[in-house]
Amino acid sequence: MCVVTVYQGGQVLSEEIKKEIQGAYRRFLESRQLKPRLGQKQMIAEVAKVLGAILEDEKSHRLGEQHVSVIEAGTGTGKTIGYLLAVLPIAKAKGKKVVLSTATVALQEQLLNKDLPEVAEHAGLSFSFGLAKGRGRYFCISKAEQHLDAHGATGQQALYEDELSLRLDSDTVEFYKSLLNEFASGRWDGDRDNLARDISDQDWTPLTSDHLQCTNRRCSNFSACSFFKARKDLDQAECVIANHDIVLADLALGGGAILPDPAETIYIFDEGHHLSDKASGHFSFNLRLKSTERWLQGTVKQLDKMLEQTGNPQLLCDYVQQQRKPAEDLQFVVNNWAELIRPMLMDDSFKRPKERFRYTGGVVPDEVKQFGLQVEHLAARMAAKMEMVLDLLKESLDGEGGIDRQAAEIWYPRVGMMVARLQNITGLGRSMGHPDAENSTPTARWLSLVETAQGYDFECSTAPVSAAEMLRMNLWQHCYAAVVTSATLTALGRFDRLLADLGLPAETSCFSLSSPFDHYNAAELYVPPMKVEANDAELHTQAVADYLNAELKTDSGTLVLFSSWRQMRSVLASLDEKLNNRVLSQGDFSKNEILKRHKTEIDEGRGSVIFGLASFTEGVDLPGDYLTEVIITKIPFSVPDDPVDATMAEWIEQHGGNPFMEWSVPMASVRLTQAAGRLLRTEQDRGRIVLLDRRVVTRRYGRQLLDSLPPFRRNIS
């Protein structure tokens, strides 16, 4: 039995809470007729130790900074039940909410439909829980009605030349009508995930809203809104299932806007190794220059149309008039910026256009900074005035703005979309125009050539190489407590890389729970003899194809993992026909469909082979006969020309480090461990991992990579 006795920072977990946790674990095991797992007991103890040691003031606010627990828990440790049985009683006793954040839909569904109900039923804990989703997962009645009304009135009305328009074909019109009917009849609750039929993003996106487009209680359909119904239920939940994106979006809005107040929340970040990348993505910007120029022209036309449809009220006319000059100036600046970029990507001396140009170290020349500053200034001016338009429309929805309510309701979401785009343009301009703070990690900045229906476009992009400071300022400083967990958090057996990426102090409580699996007897790691090394892409691809043609089994479950589309497609084209016909390849079907077909083939006694890329190294649970061999074609190093990784490598080198050993190898170690982790999902699983990359034998870092893997039985030729 797990007994938690904690003395840390002068605090001790109360006997009452200890008994509640111990009793919950005992009841869970007895009810499920299970035996205690060492990993689960250790997980419960470690989480309880950190949470129980948090000091509070008289208002129950956290004091001190020792409030985050980082736990790597290998497959089979039962970590989900472990952290739930520790956190839920403590949160209840302290009057805190729990936000359980994941990186994948699969884990969300598992928590919602399996783990939390099992804990509630078998552990005897009383708590309420619900699933938090963004507005983008819910049907907006008003948007659907507006699209259908516009189609009926004008037939071919479009918001913007370069964006999804209101032009609807007859099939789409009928489809939108059917969705409205299903929702109105109560057969469907408005949640995209509960639709009986598949719907493409292209068809779904026009039917959703966001915080800038939504009029909330002012909407005529508010009482029937599926999003706010779900939000109302969620407000009562003691445990909220979310994902990393929603948590980060909530923090960007100041915290407590979508989810509970961070200061009153204990966060559990499962699949925590994704948190840093997700956070970096929230501070990334991109801007297509020619497309933006066309959008600005269309925006002015749309504003004129708004004036016409609202009766030209004087105040609205003034706001729109104040938009014309900055819009014209911004078009001029964006066009000149595109002409500056053109020769960098499409110079006549090139045999073919360059796909990408990266600014070394993320440092842009002064003329680019000037363009960035001008774009930031003009777009911010437009956004500020557009927000005033938005406020006037909002007042009119309350009957006080002097604009017809129906017209205001139509134009509010459209203007909200304009504000959102202008905010993105402002962000890109700011990121390009201002240098990074001294001694901080850099921002990667690069240009890309994009082919569109209107011809080539020039895309400017920026992304921070590390979100550590953002997470420190917005998450760790404000939350009551947090648990970060995953099966793969260490790199080369150390937590240093993770702590640096997440902005956590070196003294953060870190603990590694080994998997209970007997890796040595359950699986073999085989590195076959090969005449070429993987850094020779062309020869290695041919060697992989030769190996698979000779050794690939088609009578069992196999997963072949590639590091690039190019190699996967080349190998697929080189396979013997009899093998090719047994392959389910990523790109031909959705991931879920591939897994479904694969299981069906195995269930019916036939073999099946999956060809996949990085996304198949996670969220793939194929126990037993569904997977008996994993073939990893290459050590999963980052793509050499990835702008973010390349910029980080330069920064490390400038500070006297070795980017390959300090950045590339640790990251490859994490990915390699994740890939190998697909094989053993239960204690009964058996199989083989094949690594078609001799660098683990011939290079000095190879031993580090091998030793960071679970202790499989090794067969290295």
XYZ file of C-alpha atoms in Angstrom:
717
model
C 0.000 0.000 0.000
C 1.168 3.489 -0.776
C 1.788 5.438 2.411
C 2.638 9.083 1.924
C 4.591 10.833 4.663
C 5.890 14.178 3.516
C 8.073 16.675 5.321
C 9.111 19.390 2.928
C 9.185 23.136 3.376
C 7.672 22.742 6.837
C 4.518 21.107 5.496
C 3.145 17.634 6.003
C 0.303 16.026 4.116
C -2.564 15.714 6.572
C -3.473 12.302 7.934
C -7.000 12.754 6.611
C -5.842 13.281 3.035
C -3.292 10.467 3.315
C -5.997 8.074 4.454
C -8.286 9.238 1.646
C -5.605 8.553 -0.973
C -4.640 5.201 0.527
C -8.261 4.153 0.841
C -9.027 5.177 -2.728
C -6.124 3.114 -4.033
C -7.106 0.096 -1.925
C -10.737 0.283 -3.054
C -9.689 0.646 -6.678
C -7.475 -2.439 -6.571
C -10.017 -4.549 -4.707
C -12.900 -3.543 -6.956
C -10.899 -4.228 -10.118
C -9.297 -7.358 -8.619
C -5.840 -5.986 -9.375
C -2.505 -6.227 -7.630
C -0.585 -3.110 -6.544
C 1.925 -1.792 -9.098
C 5.193 -0.382 -7.847
C 5.101 2.389 -10.469
C 1.590 3.438 -9.480
C 2.511 3.556 -5.799
C 5.588 5.646 -6.591
C 3.573 7.982 -8.824
C 1.006 8.532 -6.065
C 3.733 9.138 -3.497
C 5.712 11.600 -5.625
C 2.672 13.664 -6.645
C 1.351 13.716 -3.084
C 4.772 14.723 -1.761
C 5.001 17.822 -3.953
C 1.368 18.907 -3.617
C 1.304 18.210 0.087
C 4.354 20.391 0.684
C 2.922 23.566 -0.847
C 2.787 26.446 1.623
C -0.286 28.713 1.633
C -1.206 32.102 3.036
C -4.382 32.809 5.009
C -6.359 33.049 1.753
C -5.154 29.624 0.532
C -2.903 31.189 -2.099
C 0.297 29.355 -2.875
C 3.571 30.534 -1.401
C 6.960 29.475 -2.719
C 8.058 27.928 -6.009
C 8.335 24.186 -5.236
C 4.927 23.401 -6.735
C 5.710 21.465 -9.929
C 6.294 17.714 -10.128
C 7.922 16.218 -13.240
C 7.505 12.465 -13.522
C 8.611 10.213 -16.348
C 6.535 7.046 -16.158
C 7.347 4.207 -18.529
C 4.654 2.280 -20.368
C 2.798 -0.070 -18.050
C 3.357 1.845 -14.818
C -0.318 2.807 -14.632
C 0.520 6.504 -14.399
C -2.944 7.785 -15.305
C -4.647 6.058 -12.376
C -1.668 6.993 -10.202
C -1.834 10.745 -10.738
C -5.638 10.787 -10.587
C -5.751 9.003 -7.228
C -3.191 11.449 -5.822
C -4.412 14.730 -7.290
C -8.205 14.428 -6.998
C -8.379 14.001 -3.176
C -5.795 16.730 -2.596
C -7.552 19.154 -4.959
C -10.882 18.532 -3.242
C -9.388 19.031 0.205
C -7.730 22.289 -0.852
C -10.752 23.547 -2.818
C -8.887 23.628 -6.127
C -9.968 22.700 -9.650
C -8.064 20.143 -11.720
C -7.250 20.740 -15.390
C -6.114 17.553 -17.079
C -4.365 18.514 -20.307
C -3.273 16.152 -23.090
C -1.694 16.493 -26.526
C -3.880 13.989 -28.381
C -7.601 13.419 -28.874
C -7.057 9.695 -28.238
C -5.892 10.293 -24.664
C -8.682 12.796 -24.055
C -11.232 10.185 -25.100
C -9.546 7.564 -22.922
C -9.692 9.855 -19.888
C -13.290 10.875 -20.537
C -14.736 7.489 -21.394
C -12.547 5.088 -19.420
C -10.103 6.338 -16.784
C -12.142 8.973 -14.954
C -15.339 6.879 -14.887
C -13.324 3.917 -13.571
C -11.774 6.018 -10.797
C -15.187 7.378 -9.839
C -16.746 3.909 -9.801
C -14.003 1.779 -8.277
C -12.044 4.175 -6.031
C -15.075 5.573 -4.278
C -14.113 9.184 -5.027
C -16.889 11.682 -5.633
C -16.048 14.295 -8.261
C -17.533 15.808 -11.394
C -15.679 16.068 -14.675
C -16.174 17.346 -18.199
C -14.391 17.890 -21.486
C -13.312 21.383 -22.561
C -13.232 22.105 -26.270
C -12.622 25.301 -28.176
C -15.357 27.116 -30.050
C -13.985 25.596 -33.242
C -15.435 22.195 -32.299
C -18.981 23.548 -31.968
C -21.631 24.418 -34.534
C -22.536 28.116 -34.719
C -26.193 28.469 -35.674
C -25.827 32.127 -36.575
C -22.900 31.511 -38.926
C -24.784 28.720 -40.695
C -27.879 30.893 -41.084
C -25.839 33.828 -42.381
C -24.117 31.691 -45.002
C -27.408 30.271 -46.195
C -29.109 33.688 -46.153
C -26.253 35.233 -48.128
C -26.425 32.445 -50.662
C -30.123 32.856 -51.074
C -29.900 36.628 -51.393
C -26.852 37.119 -53.581
C -25.884 33.721 -54.913
C -22.175 34.547 -55.238
C -21.111 36.774 -52.358
C -17.554 36.409 -51.057
C -15.945 37.913 -47.960
C -12.373 38.008 -49.222
C -10.779 37.111 -52.501
C -8.102 34.870 -50.986
C -10.066 33.238 -48.179
C -12.898 30.770 -47.820
C -15.880 32.586 -49.262
C -19.609 32.379 -48.976
C -19.927 30.794 -52.397
C -21.820 27.574 -51.823
C -22.630 24.873 -54.304
C -26.021 23.198 -54.118
C -24.667 20.128 -52.300
C -23.074 22.285 -49.599
C -26.277 24.297 -49.207
C -28.255 21.113 -48.656
C -25.620 19.823 -46.256
C -25.726 22.997 -44.151
C -29.514 22.805 -44.101
C -29.377 19.205 -42.938
C -27.047 20.161 -40.082
C -29.424 22.912 -38.989
C -32.314 20.460 -39.096
C -30.441 17.812 -37.108
C -29.498 20.379 -34.491
C -32.989 21.887 -34.285
C -34.596 18.455 -33.914
C -32.249 17.518 -31.063
C -30.757 14.574 -32.936
C -27.355 16.300 -32.785
C -25.887 18.441 -29.992
C -23.715 20.684 -32.206
C -20.435 19.012 -31.233
C -18.383 18.154 -34.323
C -17.052 15.042 -32.627
C -20.602 13.725 -32.194
C -21.547 14.000 -35.857
C -22.618 10.697 -37.374
C -20.964 11.634 -40.662
C -17.493 12.838 -41.596
C -17.095 16.516 -42.471
C -14.035 18.147 -43.996
C -12.333 21.142 -42.423
C -13.216 23.154 -45.513
C -16.934 22.556 -44.964
C -16.802 22.797 -41.169
C -14.733 25.957 -40.629
C -17.385 28.393 -41.985
C -19.832 27.001 -39.410
C -17.745 27.865 -36.338
C -16.837 30.997 -34.413
C -14.094 32.338 -32.137
C -13.908 34.841 -29.295
C -13.619 37.800 -31.675
C -16.554 36.758 -33.857
C -18.901 35.521 -31.122
C -21.414 38.024 -29.709
C -22.075 35.830 -26.650
C -25.309 36.735 -24.855
C -26.142 39.317 -27.499
C -26.581 36.609 -30.127
C -30.181 35.804 -31.007
C -29.262 32.114 -30.853
C -27.446 32.295 -27.505
C -30.013 30.236 -25.588
C -29.583 27.343 -28.043
C -25.794 27.691 -28.499
C -24.057 24.327 -28.157
C -20.758 25.928 -27.093
C -22.230 27.914 -24.208
C -24.343 24.977 -23.088
C -21.155 22.923 -22.862
C -19.336 25.803 -21.134
C -22.119 26.128 -18.540
C -21.833 22.440 -17.673
C -18.048 22.759 -17.544
C -18.154 25.576 -14.997
C -19.530 23.106 -12.463
C -16.898 20.435 -13.142
C -14.209 19.806 -10.543
C -11.943 18.116 -13.096
C -11.718 19.545 -16.611
C -10.221 17.532 -19.470
C -8.533 19.878 -21.927
C -5.629 19.885 -24.355
C -2.389 21.839 -24.376
C -3.684 24.255 -27.045
C -6.739 25.253 -25.006
C -4.638 25.724 -21.863
C -2.197 27.947 -23.753
C -5.022 29.894 -25.403
C -6.553 30.498 -21.977
C -3.220 31.701 -20.597
C -2.806 34.045 -23.592
C -6.148 35.621 -22.636
C -4.906 36.178 -19.086
C -6.061 32.872 -17.552
C -9.542 32.011 -16.350
C -11.217 33.084 -19.606
C -11.824 29.558 -20.895
C -10.659 27.354 -18.036
C -10.588 27.837 -14.250
C -8.387 30.557 -12.737
C -4.752 29.291 -12.821
C -4.191 30.374 -9.211
C -6.990 28.016 -8.165
C -5.963 25.170 -10.453
C -3.793 22.079 -10.259
C -2.720 21.267 -13.806
C -1.811 17.773 -14.961
C 0.061 17.847 -18.268
C -0.029 14.305 -19.599
C 2.013 13.837 -22.768
C 3.979 16.716 -21.262
C 6.851 16.374 -23.727
C 4.639 18.213 -26.247
C 4.031 21.265 -24.069
C 7.107 23.232 -25.116
C 6.474 22.821 -28.860
C 2.795 23.691 -28.434
C 3.731 26.825 -26.503
C 6.219 27.903 -29.177
C 3.498 27.533 -31.777
C 1.286 29.996 -29.918
C 3.960 32.674 -30.367
C 4.650 31.939 -34.009
C 3.500 34.217 -36.814
C 3.352 34.010 -40.579
C 2.220 36.431 -43.252
C 1.708 35.911 -46.974
C 2.478 39.276 -48.484
C 0.667 39.208 -51.844
C -2.346 37.543 -50.255
C -2.393 40.216 -47.539
C -2.272 42.961 -50.144
C -5.338 41.486 -51.860
C -7.070 40.991 -48.510
C -6.581 44.650 -47.593
C -8.190 45.715 -50.873
C -11.122 43.414 -50.171
C -11.430 44.643 -46.595
C -11.964 48.243 -47.682
C -14.682 47.069 -50.086
C -16.299 45.057 -47.302
C -16.316 48.060 -44.978
C -18.022 50.129 -47.673
C -20.611 47.394 -48.078
C -21.146 47.403 -44.310
C -21.824 51.154 -44.395
C -24.342 50.662 -47.168
C -26.169 47.880 -45.335
C -26.232 49.744 -42.011
C -27.535 53.021 -43.434
C -24.274 55.005 -43.240
C -24.456 56.082 -39.571
C -22.103 58.991 -38.990
C -19.939 57.441 -36.263
C -19.452 54.246 -38.261
C -18.641 56.330 -41.350
C -15.983 58.147 -39.350
C -14.405 54.904 -38.175
C -14.353 53.459 -41.688
C -12.935 56.672 -43.130
C -10.112 56.517 -40.598
C -9.241 53.063 -41.930
C -8.668 54.080 -45.536
C -5.283 55.787 -45.237
C -3.572 53.150 -43.029
C -5.030 50.400 -45.248
C -3.647 52.103 -48.352
C -0.276 52.680 -46.678
C -0.135 49.082 -45.440
C -0.809 47.783 -48.954
C 2.046 49.934 -50.238
C 4.465 48.706 -47.540
C 3.501 45.052 -48.008
C 3.948 45.327 -51.779
C 7.404 46.893 -51.384
C 8.367 44.199 -48.877
C 7.348 41.528 -51.408
C 9.525 43.186 -54.067
C 12.466 43.198 -51.644
C 12.001 39.484 -51.024
C 11.393 38.437 -54.626
C 15.056 38.245 -55.755
C 15.948 36.274 -52.615
C 13.608 33.465 -53.663
C 13.106 33.905 -57.423
C 16.311 35.422 -58.810
C 16.777 34.819 -62.555
C 20.170 33.254 -61.871
C 18.530 30.382 -59.989
C 17.825 27.245 -61.991
C 14.627 26.988 -60.014
C 13.036 29.143 -57.282
C 14.232 28.673 -53.730
C 11.644 27.203 -51.399
C 13.042 28.925 -48.312
C 15.492 31.528 -47.083
C 16.413 31.671 -43.394
C 17.976 34.652 -41.656
C 21.119 33.449 -39.879
C 20.686 33.504 -36.121
C 17.232 34.978 -36.620
C 18.845 38.386 -37.252
C 17.257 40.344 -40.101
C 18.859 43.281 -41.948
C 17.866 46.829 -41.057
C 15.684 47.293 -44.145
C 13.621 44.241 -43.149
C 13.338 45.580 -39.594
C 12.005 48.820 -41.025
C 9.374 46.978 -43.038
C 8.424 45.032 -39.911
C 8.085 48.192 -37.815
C 5.959 49.890 -40.488
C 3.711 46.837 -40.798
C 3.359 46.649 -37.017
C 2.475 50.339 -36.727
C -0.054 50.426 -39.575
C -1.721 47.095 -38.757
C -1.994 48.071 -35.082
C -3.657 51.353 -36.086
C -6.124 49.494 -38.268
C -6.786 46.893 -35.566
C -7.472 49.612 -32.972
C -9.979 51.354 -35.247
C -11.528 48.008 -36.240
C -12.013 47.189 -32.562
C -13.903 50.476 -32.238
C -16.156 49.333 -35.077
C -16.587 46.043 -33.216
C -17.545 47.890 -30.025
C -20.104 49.998 -31.908
C -21.656 46.879 -33.422
C -21.726 45.277 -29.970
C -23.512 48.336 -28.549
C -26.018 48.098 -31.380
C -26.723 44.509 -30.431
C -27.721 45.946 -27.043
C -29.936 48.510 -28.787
C -27.665 51.468 -28.045
C -25.344 51.869 -31.040
C -27.743 53.303 -33.596
C -27.353 50.399 -36.043
C -30.090 47.945 -36.926
C -29.649 44.851 -34.737
C -29.971 42.391 -37.608
C -27.290 44.183 -39.621
C -25.044 44.415 -36.552
C -25.426 40.687 -35.937
C -24.392 39.918 -39.510
C -21.368 42.213 -39.510
C -20.031 41.577 -36.009
C -18.393 38.199 -36.833
C -17.030 39.533 -40.127
C -15.371 42.483 -38.432
C -14.139 40.104 -35.725
C -12.361 38.086 -38.416
C -10.757 41.292 -39.692
C -9.521 42.161 -36.200
C -8.039 38.686 -35.758
C -6.163 38.910 -39.045
C -4.876 42.394 -38.278
C -3.642 41.182 -34.895
C -1.681 38.433 -36.648
C -0.224 40.949 -39.103
C 0.728 43.184 -36.173
C 2.392 40.263 -34.404
C 4.421 39.313 -37.456
C 5.521 42.906 -37.964
C 6.508 43.237 -34.311
C 8.464 39.982 -34.393
C 10.321 41.003 -37.558
C 10.888 44.604 -36.514
C 12.221 44.200 -32.990
C 15.458 42.371 -32.142
C 15.432 39.647 -29.516
C 16.204 40.646 -25.939
C 19.858 40.439 -25.011
C 20.924 37.047 -23.611
C 17.557 35.490 -24.480
C 17.091 32.563 -26.826
C 16.503 33.809 -30.382
C 13.496 33.902 -32.639
C 13.797 32.013 -35.906
C 12.893 34.197 -38.903
C 12.591 32.967 -42.465
C 10.958 33.420 -45.869
C 9.132 30.816 -47.941
C 7.893 30.634 -51.505
C 4.274 29.458 -51.629
C 2.358 28.489 -54.753
C -1.281 29.649 -54.696
C -4.172 29.824 -57.124
C -3.147 33.431 -57.846
C 0.501 32.515 -58.474
C 3.570 32.598 -56.245
C 3.349 34.282 -52.870
C 6.062 35.231 -50.381
C 5.496 34.119 -46.809
C 7.332 35.684 -43.867
C 7.491 33.520 -40.738
C 8.819 33.846 -37.200
C 8.893 31.368 -34.316
C 10.659 31.424 -30.949
C 13.145 28.575 -30.592
C 12.128 28.271 -26.934
C 8.904 29.041 -25.087
C 10.582 28.723 -21.687
C 10.146 32.340 -20.619
C 6.526 32.462 -21.780
C 5.673 29.331 -19.802
C 7.508 30.628 -16.754
C 5.740 33.993 -16.808
C 2.255 32.852 -17.793
C 1.931 29.352 -16.357
C 4.350 28.328 -13.632
C 4.296 31.664 -11.780
C 0.501 31.760 -11.626
C -0.754 28.195 -11.249
C -1.369 26.679 -7.819
C 0.455 23.474 -8.764
C 1.271 21.278 -11.743
C 2.238 17.731 -12.636
C 4.121 17.172 -15.904
C 4.230 13.538 -16.976
C 4.858 11.317 -19.980
C 6.490 8.029 -20.863
C 9.374 9.985 -22.440
C 10.576 13.118 -20.659
C 14.281 12.465 -20.242
C 16.831 12.880 -23.020
C 19.817 10.561 -22.701
C 18.587 9.723 -19.216
C 18.513 13.346 -17.955
C 15.772 15.912 -17.312
C 18.002 18.928 -18.109
C 16.730 19.429 -21.641
C 13.086 19.260 -20.612
C 13.479 21.672 -17.700
C 15.253 24.182 -19.943
C 12.592 23.890 -22.661
C 9.741 24.331 -20.173
C 11.321 27.186 -18.233
C 11.385 25.228 -14.971
C 14.177 25.733 -12.423
C 16.900 23.118 -12.093
C 15.739 22.269 -8.564
C 12.271 21.196 -9.780
C 11.216 17.841 -8.343
C 11.916 15.214 -11.035
C 11.387 11.486 -10.783
C 11.682 8.627 -13.261
C 9.556 5.492 -12.918
C 10.832 2.522 -14.869
C 8.425 0.365 -16.824
C 7.454 -2.940 -15.195
C 7.930 -4.718 -18.505
C 10.622 -7.371 -18.841
C 12.142 -5.680 -21.888
C 15.086 -8.059 -22.149
C 12.952 -11.165 -22.549
C 10.027 -9.512 -24.293
C 11.801 -7.864 -27.207
C 14.953 -7.904 -29.288
C 16.670 -4.816 -30.666
C 18.225 -5.855 -33.967
C 20.685 -3.731 -35.951
C 21.351 -5.674 -39.159
C 24.520 -5.412 -41.247
C 24.262 -2.714 -43.918
C 26.867 -1.563 -46.407
C 25.915 2.115 -46.225
C 25.272 4.639 -43.478
C 22.074 6.600 -43.167
C 23.654 10.003 -43.824
C 23.936 9.052 -47.519
C 20.246 9.550 -48.274
C 20.088 7.996 -51.744
C 22.146 4.876 -50.990
C 20.454 4.396 -47.620
C 17.000 4.570 -49.204
C 17.985 1.831 -51.630
C 19.417 -0.241 -48.754
C 16.170 0.112 -46.813
C 14.182 -1.002 -49.852
C 16.501 -3.995 -50.348
C 16.154 -5.012 -46.693
C 12.359 -4.755 -46.731
C 12.052 -6.682 -49.995
C 14.126 -9.464 -48.470
C 12.943 -9.459 -44.841
C 9.564 -7.753 -44.500
C 6.977 -10.093 -43.016
C 3.485 -9.907 -44.446
C 1.846 -12.533 -42.239
C 1.985 -10.502 -38.994
C 1.630 -6.950 -37.692
C 4.496 -4.631 -38.660
C 5.067 -0.881 -38.328
C 7.756 0.725 -40.484
C 8.714 4.230 -39.357
C 10.354 6.748 -41.698
C 11.923 10.152 -41.049
C 10.862 11.744 -44.351
C 8.073 11.609 -46.906
C 10.621 11.358 -49.681
C 12.244 8.211 -48.361
C 8.910 6.595 -47.512
C 7.533 7.194 -50.997
C 10.750 6.060 -52.676
C 10.853 2.837 -50.685
C 7.175 2.194 -51.324
C 7.754 2.559 -55.061
C 10.676 0.099 -54.868
C 8.795 -2.652 -53.046
C 7.897 -5.871 -54.756
C 4.266 -5.810 -55.834
C 3.241 -8.585 -53.443
C 4.644 -6.550 -50.549
C 3.293 -3.238 -51.768
C -0.231 -4.625 -51.749
C 0.063 -5.424 -48.022
C 1.114 -1.894 -47.026
C -1.139 0.733 -45.495
C 0.746 3.983 -46.088
C 0.345 7.294 -44.311
C -1.154 9.814 -46.702
C -3.411 7.300 -48.395
C -5.853 7.222 -45.474
C -6.319 9.023 -42.164
C -4.333 7.720 -39.222
C -7.442 6.321 -37.549
C -8.541 4.621 -40.753
C -5.114 3.024 -41.217
C -5.163 1.643 -37.665
C -8.721 0.399 -38.129
C -7.877 -1.403 -41.371
C -4.692 -2.802 -39.881
C -6.557 -4.326 -36.938
C -9.190 -5.786 -39.237
C -6.527 -7.513 -41.321
C -4.907 -9.014 -38.218
C -8.271 -10.032 -36.725
C -9.090 -11.910 -39.935
C -5.828 -13.830 -39.796
C -3.947 -11.871 -42.431
C -0.812 -9.837 -41.959
C -0.629 -6.075 -42.306
C 2.181 -3.530 -42.664
C 1.909 0.175 -41.816
C 4.264 2.759 -43.329
C 4.260 5.920 -41.230
C 6.134 9.064 -40.256
C 6.637 10.848 -36.932
C 2.929 10.983 -36.075
C 2.913 7.183 -35.888
C 5.552 7.185 -33.141
C 2.876 8.383 -30.701
C -0.764 7.642 -30.071
C -0.459 4.222 -31.699
C -1.594 1.463 -29.342
C -1.379 -1.923 -31.063
C -1.027 -4.583 -28.372
C -0.537 -8.291 -28.859
C -0.637 -9.653 -32.394
C -1.534 -6.234 -33.794
C 2.167 -5.348 -33.671
C 5.072 -7.764 -33.344
C 7.751 -5.871 -35.273
C 8.735 -2.208 -35.416
C 11.228 -1.225 -38.119
C 12.869 2.195 -37.654
C 14.586 3.189 -40.880
C 16.725 6.007 -39.494
C 17.699 7.713 -36.238
C 15.073 10.505 -36.032
C 17.319 13.552 -36.099
C 15.665 16.881 -36.870
C 15.512 17.923 -40.494
C 18.794 19.810 -41.109
C 17.131 22.827 -42.710
C 14.308 23.236 -40.193
C 14.433 26.994 -39.465
C 13.748 26.709 -35.741
C 16.245 23.916 -35.080
C 18.897 25.554 -37.265
C 18.517 28.867 -35.410
C 18.755 27.137 -32.044
C 21.893 25.300 -33.197
C 23.518 28.599 -34.157
C 22.650 30.108 -30.780
C 24.129 27.163 -28.875
C 27.294 27.367 -30.948
C 27.614 31.111 -30.355
C 27.526 30.410 -26.621
C 30.355 27.915 -26.830
C 28.255 24.779 -26.935
C 28.058 21.829 -29.281
C 24.597 22.013 -30.903
C 24.735 18.488 -32.239
C 25.534 16.882 -28.891
C 23.521 19.333 -26.765
C 20.427 19.649 -28.970
C 20.217 17.214 -31.873
C 21.299 14.024 -30.105
C 19.077 14.513 -27.001
C 16.053 15.262 -29.185
C 16.792 12.232 -31.375
C 17.053 10.141 -28.203
C 13.555 11.154 -27.127
C 12.088 10.419 -30.563
C 13.890 7.092 -30.869
C 12.564 6.017 -27.472
C 9.047 7.027 -28.490
C 9.326 5.034 -31.722
C 10.623 1.938 -29.925
C 7.846 2.336 -27.377
C 5.234 1.352 -29.950
C 6.150 -2.328 -29.632
C 5.416 -3.305 -26.030
C 2.042 -2.045 -24.839
C 1.231 -4.784 -22.307
C 3.308 -7.150 -20.198
C 2.297 -10.017 -22.478
C 3.553 -8.412 -25.705
C 6.527 -9.893 -27.535
C 8.375 -8.816 -30.655
C 11.370 -7.241 -32.327
C 12.631 -3.726 -33.044
C 14.800 -3.348 -36.136
C 16.962 -0.250 -36.550
C 18.256 0.212 -40.102
C 20.832 2.819 -39.106
C 24.391 1.683 -38.417
C 25.350 5.011 -36.860
C 24.389 3.613 -33.451
C 27.418 1.351 -33.932
C 29.851 3.508 -35.920
C 29.412 6.930 -34.276
C 30.497 7.926 -30.790
C 27.005 9.129 -29.876
C 25.542 5.756 -30.872
C 26.242 4.180 -27.490
C 24.384 7.039 -25.756
C 21.340 6.496 -27.956
C 21.338 2.743 -27.388
C 21.759 3.118 -23.633
C 18.858 5.571 -23.441
C 16.486 2.920 -24.828
C 14.754 0.395 -22.568
C 16.945 -2.649 -21.862
C 15.923 -4.702 -24.875
C 17.897 -7.827 -25.723
C 20.449 -6.616 -28.279
C 21.426 -8.294 -31.524
C 23.886 -6.019 -33.312
C 25.537 -7.536 -36.353
